[in-house]
Tab-separated table of C-alpha atoms in Angstrom:
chain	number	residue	atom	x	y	z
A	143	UNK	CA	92.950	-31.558	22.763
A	144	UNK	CA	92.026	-35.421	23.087
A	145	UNK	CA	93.530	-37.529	20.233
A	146	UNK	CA	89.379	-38.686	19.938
A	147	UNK	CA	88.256	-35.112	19.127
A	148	UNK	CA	91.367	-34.541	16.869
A	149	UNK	CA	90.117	-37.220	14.883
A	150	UNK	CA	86.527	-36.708	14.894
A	151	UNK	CA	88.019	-32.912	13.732
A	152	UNK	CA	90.041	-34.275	10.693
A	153	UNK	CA	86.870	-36.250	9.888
A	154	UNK	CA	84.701	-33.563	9.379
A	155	UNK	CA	87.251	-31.703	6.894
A	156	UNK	CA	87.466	-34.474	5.158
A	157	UNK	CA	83.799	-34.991	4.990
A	158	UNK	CA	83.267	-31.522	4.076
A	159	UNK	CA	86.139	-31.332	1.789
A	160	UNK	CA	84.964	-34.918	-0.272
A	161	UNK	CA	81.531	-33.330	-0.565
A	162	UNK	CA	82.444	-29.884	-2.153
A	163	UNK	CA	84.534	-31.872	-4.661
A	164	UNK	CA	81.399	-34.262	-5.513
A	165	UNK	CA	79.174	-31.117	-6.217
A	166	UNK	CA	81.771	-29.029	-8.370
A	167	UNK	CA	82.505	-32.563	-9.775
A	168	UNK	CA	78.410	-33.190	-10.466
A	169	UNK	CA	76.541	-29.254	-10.112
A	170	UNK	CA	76.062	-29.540	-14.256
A	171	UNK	CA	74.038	-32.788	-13.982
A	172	UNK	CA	72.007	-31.202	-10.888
A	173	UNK	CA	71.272	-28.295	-12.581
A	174	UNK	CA	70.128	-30.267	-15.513
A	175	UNK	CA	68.343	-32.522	-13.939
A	176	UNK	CA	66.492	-29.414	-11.873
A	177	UNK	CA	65.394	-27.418	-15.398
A	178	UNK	CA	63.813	-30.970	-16.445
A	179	UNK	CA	61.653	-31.221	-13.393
A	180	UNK	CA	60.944	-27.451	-14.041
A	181	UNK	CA	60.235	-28.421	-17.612
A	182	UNK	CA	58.013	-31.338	-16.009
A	183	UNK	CA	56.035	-29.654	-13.750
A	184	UNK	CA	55.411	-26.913	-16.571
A	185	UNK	CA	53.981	-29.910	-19.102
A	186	UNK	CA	51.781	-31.036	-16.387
A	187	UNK	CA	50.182	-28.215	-15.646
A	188	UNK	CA	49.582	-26.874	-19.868
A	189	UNK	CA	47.835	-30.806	-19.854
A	190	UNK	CA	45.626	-29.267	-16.842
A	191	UNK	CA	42.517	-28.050	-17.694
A	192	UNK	CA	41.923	-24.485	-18.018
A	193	UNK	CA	39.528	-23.357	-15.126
A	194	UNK	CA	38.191	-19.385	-14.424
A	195	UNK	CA	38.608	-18.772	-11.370
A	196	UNK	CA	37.464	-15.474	-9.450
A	197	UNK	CA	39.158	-13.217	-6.217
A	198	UNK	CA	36.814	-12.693	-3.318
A	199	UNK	CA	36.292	-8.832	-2.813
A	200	UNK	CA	33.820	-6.670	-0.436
A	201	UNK	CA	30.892	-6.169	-2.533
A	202	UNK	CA	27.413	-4.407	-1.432
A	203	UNK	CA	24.748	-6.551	-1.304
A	204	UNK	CA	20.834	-5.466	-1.805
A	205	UNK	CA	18.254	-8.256	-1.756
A	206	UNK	CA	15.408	-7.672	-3.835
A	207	UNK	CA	12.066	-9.418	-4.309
A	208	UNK	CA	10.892	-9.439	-7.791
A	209	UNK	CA	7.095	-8.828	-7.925
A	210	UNK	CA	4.340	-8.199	-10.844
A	211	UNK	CA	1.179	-6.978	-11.204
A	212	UNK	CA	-1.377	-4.457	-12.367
A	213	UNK	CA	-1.881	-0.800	-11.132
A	214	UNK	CA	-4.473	0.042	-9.717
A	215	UNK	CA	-6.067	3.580	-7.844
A	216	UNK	CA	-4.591	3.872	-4.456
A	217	UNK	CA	-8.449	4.793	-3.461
A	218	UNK	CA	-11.222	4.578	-6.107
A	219	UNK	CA	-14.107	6.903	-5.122
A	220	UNK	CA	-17.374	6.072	-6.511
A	221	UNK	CA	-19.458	9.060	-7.682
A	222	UNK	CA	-23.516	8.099	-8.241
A	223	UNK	CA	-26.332	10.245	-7.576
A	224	UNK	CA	-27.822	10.400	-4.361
A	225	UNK	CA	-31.488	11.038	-5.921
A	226	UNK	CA	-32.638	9.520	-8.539
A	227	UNK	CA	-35.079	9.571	-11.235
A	228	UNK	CA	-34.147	12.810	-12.984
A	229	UNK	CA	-32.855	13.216	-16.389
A	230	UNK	CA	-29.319	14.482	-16.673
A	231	UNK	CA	-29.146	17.712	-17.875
A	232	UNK	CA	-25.530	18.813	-18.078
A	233	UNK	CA	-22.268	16.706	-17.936
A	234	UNK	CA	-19.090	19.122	-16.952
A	235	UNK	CA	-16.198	16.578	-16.272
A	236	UNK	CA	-14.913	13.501	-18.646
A	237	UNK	CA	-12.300	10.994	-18.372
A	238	UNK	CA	-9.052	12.393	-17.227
A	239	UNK	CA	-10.505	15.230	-16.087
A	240	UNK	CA	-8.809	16.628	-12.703
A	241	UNK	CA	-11.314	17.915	-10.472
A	242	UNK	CA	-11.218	19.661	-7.139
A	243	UNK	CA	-13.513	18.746	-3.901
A	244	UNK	CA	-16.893	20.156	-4.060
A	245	UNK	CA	-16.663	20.459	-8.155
A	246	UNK	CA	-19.637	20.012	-10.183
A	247	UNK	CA	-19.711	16.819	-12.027
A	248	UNK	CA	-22.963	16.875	-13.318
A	249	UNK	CA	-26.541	18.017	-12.787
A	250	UNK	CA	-29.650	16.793	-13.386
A	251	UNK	CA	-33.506	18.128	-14.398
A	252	UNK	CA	-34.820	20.057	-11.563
A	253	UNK	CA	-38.028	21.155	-12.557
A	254	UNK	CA	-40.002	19.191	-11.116
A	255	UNK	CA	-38.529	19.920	-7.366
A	256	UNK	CA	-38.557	23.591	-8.173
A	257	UNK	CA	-42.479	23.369	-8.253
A	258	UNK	CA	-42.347	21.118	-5.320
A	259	UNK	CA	-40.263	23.647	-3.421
A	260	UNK	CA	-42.538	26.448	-4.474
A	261	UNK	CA	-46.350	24.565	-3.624
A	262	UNK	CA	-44.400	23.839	-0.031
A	263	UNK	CA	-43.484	27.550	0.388
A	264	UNK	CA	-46.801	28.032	0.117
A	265	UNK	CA	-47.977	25.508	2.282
A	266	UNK	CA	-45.688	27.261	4.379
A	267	UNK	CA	-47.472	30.295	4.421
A	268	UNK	CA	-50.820	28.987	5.274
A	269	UNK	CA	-49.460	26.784	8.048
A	270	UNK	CA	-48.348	30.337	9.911
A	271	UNK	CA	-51.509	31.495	8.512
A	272	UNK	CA	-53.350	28.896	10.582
A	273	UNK	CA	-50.701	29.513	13.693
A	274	UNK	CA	-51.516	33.031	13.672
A	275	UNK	CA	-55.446	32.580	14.110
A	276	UNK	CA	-55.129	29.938	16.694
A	277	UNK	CA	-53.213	32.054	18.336
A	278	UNK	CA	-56.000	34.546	18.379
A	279	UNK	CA	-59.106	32.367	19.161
A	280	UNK	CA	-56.742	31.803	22.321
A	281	UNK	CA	-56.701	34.951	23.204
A	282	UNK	CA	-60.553	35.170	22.754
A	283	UNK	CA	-61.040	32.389	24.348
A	284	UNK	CA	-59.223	33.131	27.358
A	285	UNK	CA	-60.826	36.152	27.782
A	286	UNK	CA	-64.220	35.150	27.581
A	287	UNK	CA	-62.865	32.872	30.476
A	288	UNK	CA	-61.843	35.423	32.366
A	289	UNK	CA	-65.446	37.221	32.180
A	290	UNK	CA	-67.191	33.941	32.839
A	291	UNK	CA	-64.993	33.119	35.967
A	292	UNK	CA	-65.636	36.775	37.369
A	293	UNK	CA	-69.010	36.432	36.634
A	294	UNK	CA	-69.116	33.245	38.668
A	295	UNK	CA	-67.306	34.158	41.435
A	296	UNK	CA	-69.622	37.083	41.909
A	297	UNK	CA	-72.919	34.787	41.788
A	298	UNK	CA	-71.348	32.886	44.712
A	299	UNK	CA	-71.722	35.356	47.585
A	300	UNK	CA	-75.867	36.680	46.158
A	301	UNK	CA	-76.739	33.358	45.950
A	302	UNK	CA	-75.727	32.479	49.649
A	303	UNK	CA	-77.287	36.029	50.544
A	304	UNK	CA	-80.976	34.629	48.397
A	305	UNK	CA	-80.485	37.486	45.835
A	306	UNK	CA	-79.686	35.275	42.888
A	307	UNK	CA	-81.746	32.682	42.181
A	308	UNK	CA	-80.141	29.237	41.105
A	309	UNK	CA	-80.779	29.285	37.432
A	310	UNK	CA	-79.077	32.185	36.975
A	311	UNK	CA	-76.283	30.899	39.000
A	312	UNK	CA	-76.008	27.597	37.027
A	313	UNK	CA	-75.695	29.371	33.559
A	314	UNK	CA	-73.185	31.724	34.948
A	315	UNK	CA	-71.576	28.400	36.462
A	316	UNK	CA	-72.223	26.737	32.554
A	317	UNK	CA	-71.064	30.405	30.905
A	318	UNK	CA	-67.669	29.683	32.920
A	319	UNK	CA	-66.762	26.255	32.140
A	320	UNK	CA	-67.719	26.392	28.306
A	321	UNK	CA	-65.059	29.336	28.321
A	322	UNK	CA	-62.522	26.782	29.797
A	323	UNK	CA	-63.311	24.367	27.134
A	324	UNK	CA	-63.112	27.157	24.139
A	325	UNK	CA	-59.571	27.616	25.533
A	326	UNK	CA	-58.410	24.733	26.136
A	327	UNK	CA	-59.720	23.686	22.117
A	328	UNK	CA	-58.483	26.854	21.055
A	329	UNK	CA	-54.878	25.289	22.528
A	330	UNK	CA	-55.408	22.613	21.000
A	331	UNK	CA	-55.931	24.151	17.417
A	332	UNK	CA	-52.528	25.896	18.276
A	333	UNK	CA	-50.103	22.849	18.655
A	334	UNK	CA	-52.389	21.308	15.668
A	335	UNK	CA	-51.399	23.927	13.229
A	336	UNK	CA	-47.676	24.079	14.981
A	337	UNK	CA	-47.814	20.631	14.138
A	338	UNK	CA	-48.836	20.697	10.465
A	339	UNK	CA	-46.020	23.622	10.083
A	340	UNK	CA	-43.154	21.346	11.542
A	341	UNK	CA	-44.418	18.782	8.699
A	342	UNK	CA	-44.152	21.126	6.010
A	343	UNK	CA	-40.850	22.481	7.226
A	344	UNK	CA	-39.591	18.556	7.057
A	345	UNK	CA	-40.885	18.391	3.511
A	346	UNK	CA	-39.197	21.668	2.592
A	347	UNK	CA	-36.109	20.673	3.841
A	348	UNK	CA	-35.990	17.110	2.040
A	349	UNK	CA	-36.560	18.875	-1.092
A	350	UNK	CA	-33.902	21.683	-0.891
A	351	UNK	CA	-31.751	18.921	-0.116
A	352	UNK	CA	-33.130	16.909	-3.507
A	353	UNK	CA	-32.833	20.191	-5.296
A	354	UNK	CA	-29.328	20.546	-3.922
A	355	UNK	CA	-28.367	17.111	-5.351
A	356	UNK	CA	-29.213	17.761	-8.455
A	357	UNK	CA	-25.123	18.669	-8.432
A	358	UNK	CA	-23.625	16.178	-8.631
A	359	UNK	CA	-20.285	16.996	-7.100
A	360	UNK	CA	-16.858	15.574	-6.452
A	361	UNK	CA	-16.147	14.039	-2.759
A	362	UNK	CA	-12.566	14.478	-2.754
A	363	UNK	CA	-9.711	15.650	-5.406
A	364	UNK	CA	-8.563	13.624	-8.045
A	365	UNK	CA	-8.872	12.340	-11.855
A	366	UNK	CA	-11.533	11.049	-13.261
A	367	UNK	CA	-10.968	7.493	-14.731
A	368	UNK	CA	-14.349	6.539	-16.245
A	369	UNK	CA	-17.577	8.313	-16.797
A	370	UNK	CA	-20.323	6.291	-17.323
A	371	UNK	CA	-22.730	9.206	-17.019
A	372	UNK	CA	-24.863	10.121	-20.304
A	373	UNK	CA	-26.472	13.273	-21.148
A	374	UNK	CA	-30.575	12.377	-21.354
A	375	UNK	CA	-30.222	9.430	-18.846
A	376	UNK	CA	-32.147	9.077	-15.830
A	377	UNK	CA	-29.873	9.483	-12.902
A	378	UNK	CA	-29.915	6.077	-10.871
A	379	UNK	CA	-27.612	4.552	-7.945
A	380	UNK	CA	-28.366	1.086	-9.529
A	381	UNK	CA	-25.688	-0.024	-11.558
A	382	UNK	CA	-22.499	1.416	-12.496
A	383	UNK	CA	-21.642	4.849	-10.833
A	384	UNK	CA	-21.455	7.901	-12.945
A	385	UNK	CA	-18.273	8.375	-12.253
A	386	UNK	CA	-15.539	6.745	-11.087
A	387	UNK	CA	-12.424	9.347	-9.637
A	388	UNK	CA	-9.169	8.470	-8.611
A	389	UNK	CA	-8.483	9.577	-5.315
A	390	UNK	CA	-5.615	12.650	-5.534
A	391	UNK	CA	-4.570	10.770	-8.212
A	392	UNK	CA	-2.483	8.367	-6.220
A	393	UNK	CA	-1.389	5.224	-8.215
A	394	UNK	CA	0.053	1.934	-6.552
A	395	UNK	CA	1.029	-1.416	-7.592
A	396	UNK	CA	-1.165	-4.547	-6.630
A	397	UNK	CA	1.859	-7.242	-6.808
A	398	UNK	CA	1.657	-10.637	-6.555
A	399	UNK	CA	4.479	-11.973	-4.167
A	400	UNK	CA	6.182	-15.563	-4.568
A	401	UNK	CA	5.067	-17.604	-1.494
A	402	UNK	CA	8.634	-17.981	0.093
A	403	UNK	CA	9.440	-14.180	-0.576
A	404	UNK	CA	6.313	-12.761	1.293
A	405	UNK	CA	7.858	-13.294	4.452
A	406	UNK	CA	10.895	-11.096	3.692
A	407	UNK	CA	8.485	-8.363	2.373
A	408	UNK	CA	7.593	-5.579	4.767
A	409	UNK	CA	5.719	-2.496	5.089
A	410	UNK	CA	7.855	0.725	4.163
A	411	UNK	CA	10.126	-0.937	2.171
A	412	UNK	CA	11.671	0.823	-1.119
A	413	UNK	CA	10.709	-0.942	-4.138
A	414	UNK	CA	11.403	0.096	-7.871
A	415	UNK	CA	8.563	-0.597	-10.634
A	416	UNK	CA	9.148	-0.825	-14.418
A	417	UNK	CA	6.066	0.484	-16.017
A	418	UNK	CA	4.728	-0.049	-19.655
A	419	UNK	CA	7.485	2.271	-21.947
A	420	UNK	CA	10.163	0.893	-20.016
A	421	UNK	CA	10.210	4.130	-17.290
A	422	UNK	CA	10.852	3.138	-13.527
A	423	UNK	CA	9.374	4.363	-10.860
A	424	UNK	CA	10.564	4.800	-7.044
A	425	UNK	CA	8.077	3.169	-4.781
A	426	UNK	CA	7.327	1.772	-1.055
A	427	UNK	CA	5.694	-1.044	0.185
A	428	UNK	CA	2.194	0.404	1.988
A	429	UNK	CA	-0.037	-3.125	2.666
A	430	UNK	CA	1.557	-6.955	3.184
A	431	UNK	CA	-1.711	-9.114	2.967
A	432	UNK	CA	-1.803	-11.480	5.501
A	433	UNK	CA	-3.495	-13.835	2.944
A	434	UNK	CA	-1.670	-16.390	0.422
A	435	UNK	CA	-4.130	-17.830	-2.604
A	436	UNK	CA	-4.468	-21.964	-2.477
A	437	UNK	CA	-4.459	-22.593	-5.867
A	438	UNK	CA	-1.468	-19.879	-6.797
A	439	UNK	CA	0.299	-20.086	-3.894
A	440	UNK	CA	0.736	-15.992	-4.284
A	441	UNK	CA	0.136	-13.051	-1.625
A	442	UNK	CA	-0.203	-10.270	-2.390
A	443	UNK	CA	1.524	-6.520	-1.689
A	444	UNK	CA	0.310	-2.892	-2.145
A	445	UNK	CA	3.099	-1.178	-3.755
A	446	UNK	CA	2.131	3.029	-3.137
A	447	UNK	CA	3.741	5.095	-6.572
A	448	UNK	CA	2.417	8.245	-5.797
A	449	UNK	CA	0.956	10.588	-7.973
A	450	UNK	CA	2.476	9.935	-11.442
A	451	UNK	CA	0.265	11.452	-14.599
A	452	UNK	CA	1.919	8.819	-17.007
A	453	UNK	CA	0.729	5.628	-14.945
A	454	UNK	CA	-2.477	4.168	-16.308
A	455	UNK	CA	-4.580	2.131	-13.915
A	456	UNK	CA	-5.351	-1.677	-15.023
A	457	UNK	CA	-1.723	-1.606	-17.488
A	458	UNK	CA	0.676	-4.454	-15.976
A	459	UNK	CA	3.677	-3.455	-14.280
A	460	UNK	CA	7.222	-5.212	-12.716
A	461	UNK	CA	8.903	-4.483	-9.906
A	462	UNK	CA	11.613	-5.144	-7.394
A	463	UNK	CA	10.991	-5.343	-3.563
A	464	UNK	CA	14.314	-4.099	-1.434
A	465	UNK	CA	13.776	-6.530	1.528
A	466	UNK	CA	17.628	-6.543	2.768
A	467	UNK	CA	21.240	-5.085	2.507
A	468	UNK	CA	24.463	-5.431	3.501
A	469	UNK	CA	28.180	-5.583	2.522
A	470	UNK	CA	30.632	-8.477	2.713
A	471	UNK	CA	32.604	-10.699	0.381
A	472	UNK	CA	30.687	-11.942	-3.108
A	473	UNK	CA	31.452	-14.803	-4.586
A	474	UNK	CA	29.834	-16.143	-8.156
A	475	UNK	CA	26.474	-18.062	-6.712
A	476	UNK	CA	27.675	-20.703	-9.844
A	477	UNK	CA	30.605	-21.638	-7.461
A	478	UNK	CA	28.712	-22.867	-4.905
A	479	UNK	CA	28.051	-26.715	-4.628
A	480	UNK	CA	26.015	-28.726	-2.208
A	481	UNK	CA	26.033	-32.032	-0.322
A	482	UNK	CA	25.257	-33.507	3.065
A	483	UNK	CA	27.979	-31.899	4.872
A	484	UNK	CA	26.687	-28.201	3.551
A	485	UNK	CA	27.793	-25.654	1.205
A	486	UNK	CA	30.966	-25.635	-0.803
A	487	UNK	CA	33.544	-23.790	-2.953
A	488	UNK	CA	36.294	-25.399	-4.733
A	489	UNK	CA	39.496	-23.171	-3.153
A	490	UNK	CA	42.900	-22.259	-5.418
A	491	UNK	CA	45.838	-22.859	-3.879
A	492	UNK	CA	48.188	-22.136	-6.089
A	493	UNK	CA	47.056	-24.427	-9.090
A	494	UNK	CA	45.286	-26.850	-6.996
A	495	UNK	CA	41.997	-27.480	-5.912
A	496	UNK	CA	40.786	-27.550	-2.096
A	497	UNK	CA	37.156	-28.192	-0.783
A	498	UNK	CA	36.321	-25.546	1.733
A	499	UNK	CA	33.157	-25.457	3.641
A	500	UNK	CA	31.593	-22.269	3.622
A	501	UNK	CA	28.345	-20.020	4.911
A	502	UNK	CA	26.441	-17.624	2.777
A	503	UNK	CA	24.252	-14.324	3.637
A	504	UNK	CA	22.356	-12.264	0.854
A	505	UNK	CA	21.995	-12.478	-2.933
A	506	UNK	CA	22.432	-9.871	-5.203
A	507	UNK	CA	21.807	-10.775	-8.682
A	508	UNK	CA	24.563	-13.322	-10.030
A	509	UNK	CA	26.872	-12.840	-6.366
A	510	UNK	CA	26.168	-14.547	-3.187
A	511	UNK	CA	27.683	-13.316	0.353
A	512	UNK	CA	30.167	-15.672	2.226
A	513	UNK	CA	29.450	-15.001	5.675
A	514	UNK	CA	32.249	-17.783	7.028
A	515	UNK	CA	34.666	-19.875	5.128
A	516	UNK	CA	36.972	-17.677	3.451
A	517	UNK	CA	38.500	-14.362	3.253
A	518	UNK	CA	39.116	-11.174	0.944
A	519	UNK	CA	41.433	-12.182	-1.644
A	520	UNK	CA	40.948	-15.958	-1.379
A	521	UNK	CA	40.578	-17.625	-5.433
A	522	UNK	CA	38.154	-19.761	-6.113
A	523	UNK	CA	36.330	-21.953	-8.965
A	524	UNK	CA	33.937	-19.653	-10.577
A	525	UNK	CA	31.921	-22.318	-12.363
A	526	UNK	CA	31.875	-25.099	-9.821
A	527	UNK	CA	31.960	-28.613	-11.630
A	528	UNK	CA	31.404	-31.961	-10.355
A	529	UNK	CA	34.213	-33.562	-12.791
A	530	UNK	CA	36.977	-31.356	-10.135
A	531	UNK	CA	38.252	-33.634	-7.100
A	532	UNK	CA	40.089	-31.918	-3.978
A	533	UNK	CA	43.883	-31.801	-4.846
A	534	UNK	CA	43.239	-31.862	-9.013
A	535	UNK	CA	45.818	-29.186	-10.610
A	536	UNK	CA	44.483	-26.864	-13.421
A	537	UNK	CA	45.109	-23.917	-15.103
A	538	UNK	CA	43.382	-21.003	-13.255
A	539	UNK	CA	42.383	-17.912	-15.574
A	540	UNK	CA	41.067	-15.043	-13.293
A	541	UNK	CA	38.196	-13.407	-14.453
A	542	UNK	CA	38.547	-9.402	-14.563
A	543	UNK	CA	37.108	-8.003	-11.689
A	544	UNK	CA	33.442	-10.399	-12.618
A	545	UNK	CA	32.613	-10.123	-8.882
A	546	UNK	CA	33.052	-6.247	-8.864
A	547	UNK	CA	30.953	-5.807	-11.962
A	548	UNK	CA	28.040	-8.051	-11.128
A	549	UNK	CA	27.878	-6.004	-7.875
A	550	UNK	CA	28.228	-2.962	-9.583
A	551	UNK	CA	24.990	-4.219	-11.844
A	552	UNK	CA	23.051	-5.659	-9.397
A	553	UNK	CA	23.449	-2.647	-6.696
């Protein structure tokens, strides 16, 4: 060895050795003076303010549209008479009756057709009355033809020969043609009466359908929500129908839908509906109207219920539209700030604050998805505040499991 490295060797022993006898000569002051910066730090941070502060975890996420309304029939039928001018006579059917197709709602006076029917019927009779005998001056006629043609056609030949002389000839000619005519009028008496029996049929048939009608009967199954009719009225399709029947009784919801929301709304989507008494009913979306109001700046949505027996048309209803889902991380939507570089959370690391950038998706009640930004398990500000700068140091208190339970509610 060089006498350079065996003194560069002593050198470092020495060093080593001077600096082991410094710190067992000082180690009580360092350790003092490191439980003082402990006790420090620990000051510093009970003066920081006490902020809650929440974990990111996967929640489920269901987007709703809120909605409200009235219900209303899914199909009102309109029940009037189709003849009018009779008295009614009978009234089998009130409100919130069910009926079946084809029931009898009502009937009317039917006196009068009755005798109508009945002075027709005989009419009837004397139109194939009539049809009968022009049927038989036909045959009389024709056959008086006949004669008077072969009577003719044998005058022909004697008169050429000079043994018939032309008189008798020309009646025999006259004989033969008036026989034509009888026929041809006794035809025409035929199709007249024919005629005259086709009209009468016409008649009888318009009033077995009026007599027919004086039922009036249910189009279609369902419950009857009004009845207007009155027992001693005259029947009349003026006015207000005399009945008014709720098609199958199928209810639905006639929502009004916030301008911005109608475009997430859809048809077939599930929606829920709070009816008067608090119960809530499953429903889905059956109409979207393509048409928003100018002065309300409101569409509108058909809402089908079904057939419920405790919904009452016209009553006002609430309801919830389920327009989208999905799962991801939820994060308070109160911890979200804004500014011109985009949306914001106020990060925890350790017991400091860092701005971090984020994306959101869906909202579900008090939670908001972060699409990009952060990750599961990441802290953050719950109530975001304006007076917190990047890099302050506070207190965090962690809420228990607040993101989990708003889910929880809101799903």
């Amino acid at each position: 060895m060089s006498k350079k490295s065996l003194l560069a060797a002593l050198l470092v022993l020495a060093g080593a050795g001077g600096g082991y006898v410094y710190w067992e000569k000082h180690k009580t002051e360092f350790a003092a003076a490191a439980v003082k910066a402990e006790m420090v730090k620990k000051e510093e941070t009970a003066k920081a303010p006490a902020i809650s502060v929440a974990k990111l975890k996967q929640s489920e996420f269901v987007e709703t549209a809120l909605v409200t309304g009235s219900l209303i029939a899914r199909e009102e039928i309109l029940v009037s008479p189709e003849i009018e001018g009779f008295r009614v006579l009978e009234l089998f059917a009130d409100e919130g009756s069910t009926v079946k197709k084809g029931q009898v709602l009502a009937r009317l006076v039917a006196e009068q057709l009755e005798a109508q029917v009945a002075q027709s019927d005989a009419n009837m009779a004397r139109a194939n009355a009539a049809i009968a005998q022009a049927k038989s001056r036909i045959t009389e006629a024709e056959a008086r033809k006949s004669e008077a043609d072969a009577q003719l056609e044998r005058a022909v030949p004697l008169k050429k020969s000079g043994y018939l002389s032309g008189s008798v000839y020309d009646q025999r000619e006259s004989a033969a043609r008036t026989s034509e005519a009888q026929v041809a009028a006794a035809r025409d008496g035929l199709t007249s009466a024919e005629a005259e029996k086709a009209q009468i049929e016409a008649q009888l048939r318009e009033l077995n359908w009026r007599r027919g009608n004086t039922e009036v009967k249910s189009p279609e199954d369902g419950i009857v929500s009004r009845r207007n009719a009155r027992l001693g009225a005259v029947a009349t399709a003026a006015g207000e129908p005399m009945f008014r029947i709720i098609a199958k009784g199928e209810i639905e919801l006639d929502a009004e839908v916030v301008e911005t929301e109608l475009g997430k709304v859809k048809d077939g989507q599930k929606a829920r509906v709070s009816v008067p008494g608090g119960a809530e009913v499953e429903g889905v979306v059956r109409l979207v109207s393509p048409e928003i109001d100018r002065t309300t700046r409101m569409g509108r949505a058909k809402i089908f219920l079904g057939a419920k027996p405790g919904l009452r048309i016209g009553a006002f209803a609430r309801g919830s539209i389920q327009t989208a889902s999905s799962r991801g991380l939820g994060a308070p939507t109160a911890a979200l700030m804004f500014d011109p570089a985009g949306t914001y959370v106020q990060l925890i690391d350790g017991d400091k604050v860092h701005r971090r950038l984020v994306k959101t998706g869906l909202v579900s009640g008090d939670l908001i998805e972060i699409t990009e930004g952060l990750k599961e398990g990441d802290t953050i500000v719950a109530r975001a505040g304006t007076f917190l700068r990047d890099g302050d140091i506070i207190r965090p208190i962690v809420l228990d499991d607040k993101i989990s339970a708003s889910a929880a509610e809101a799903k």
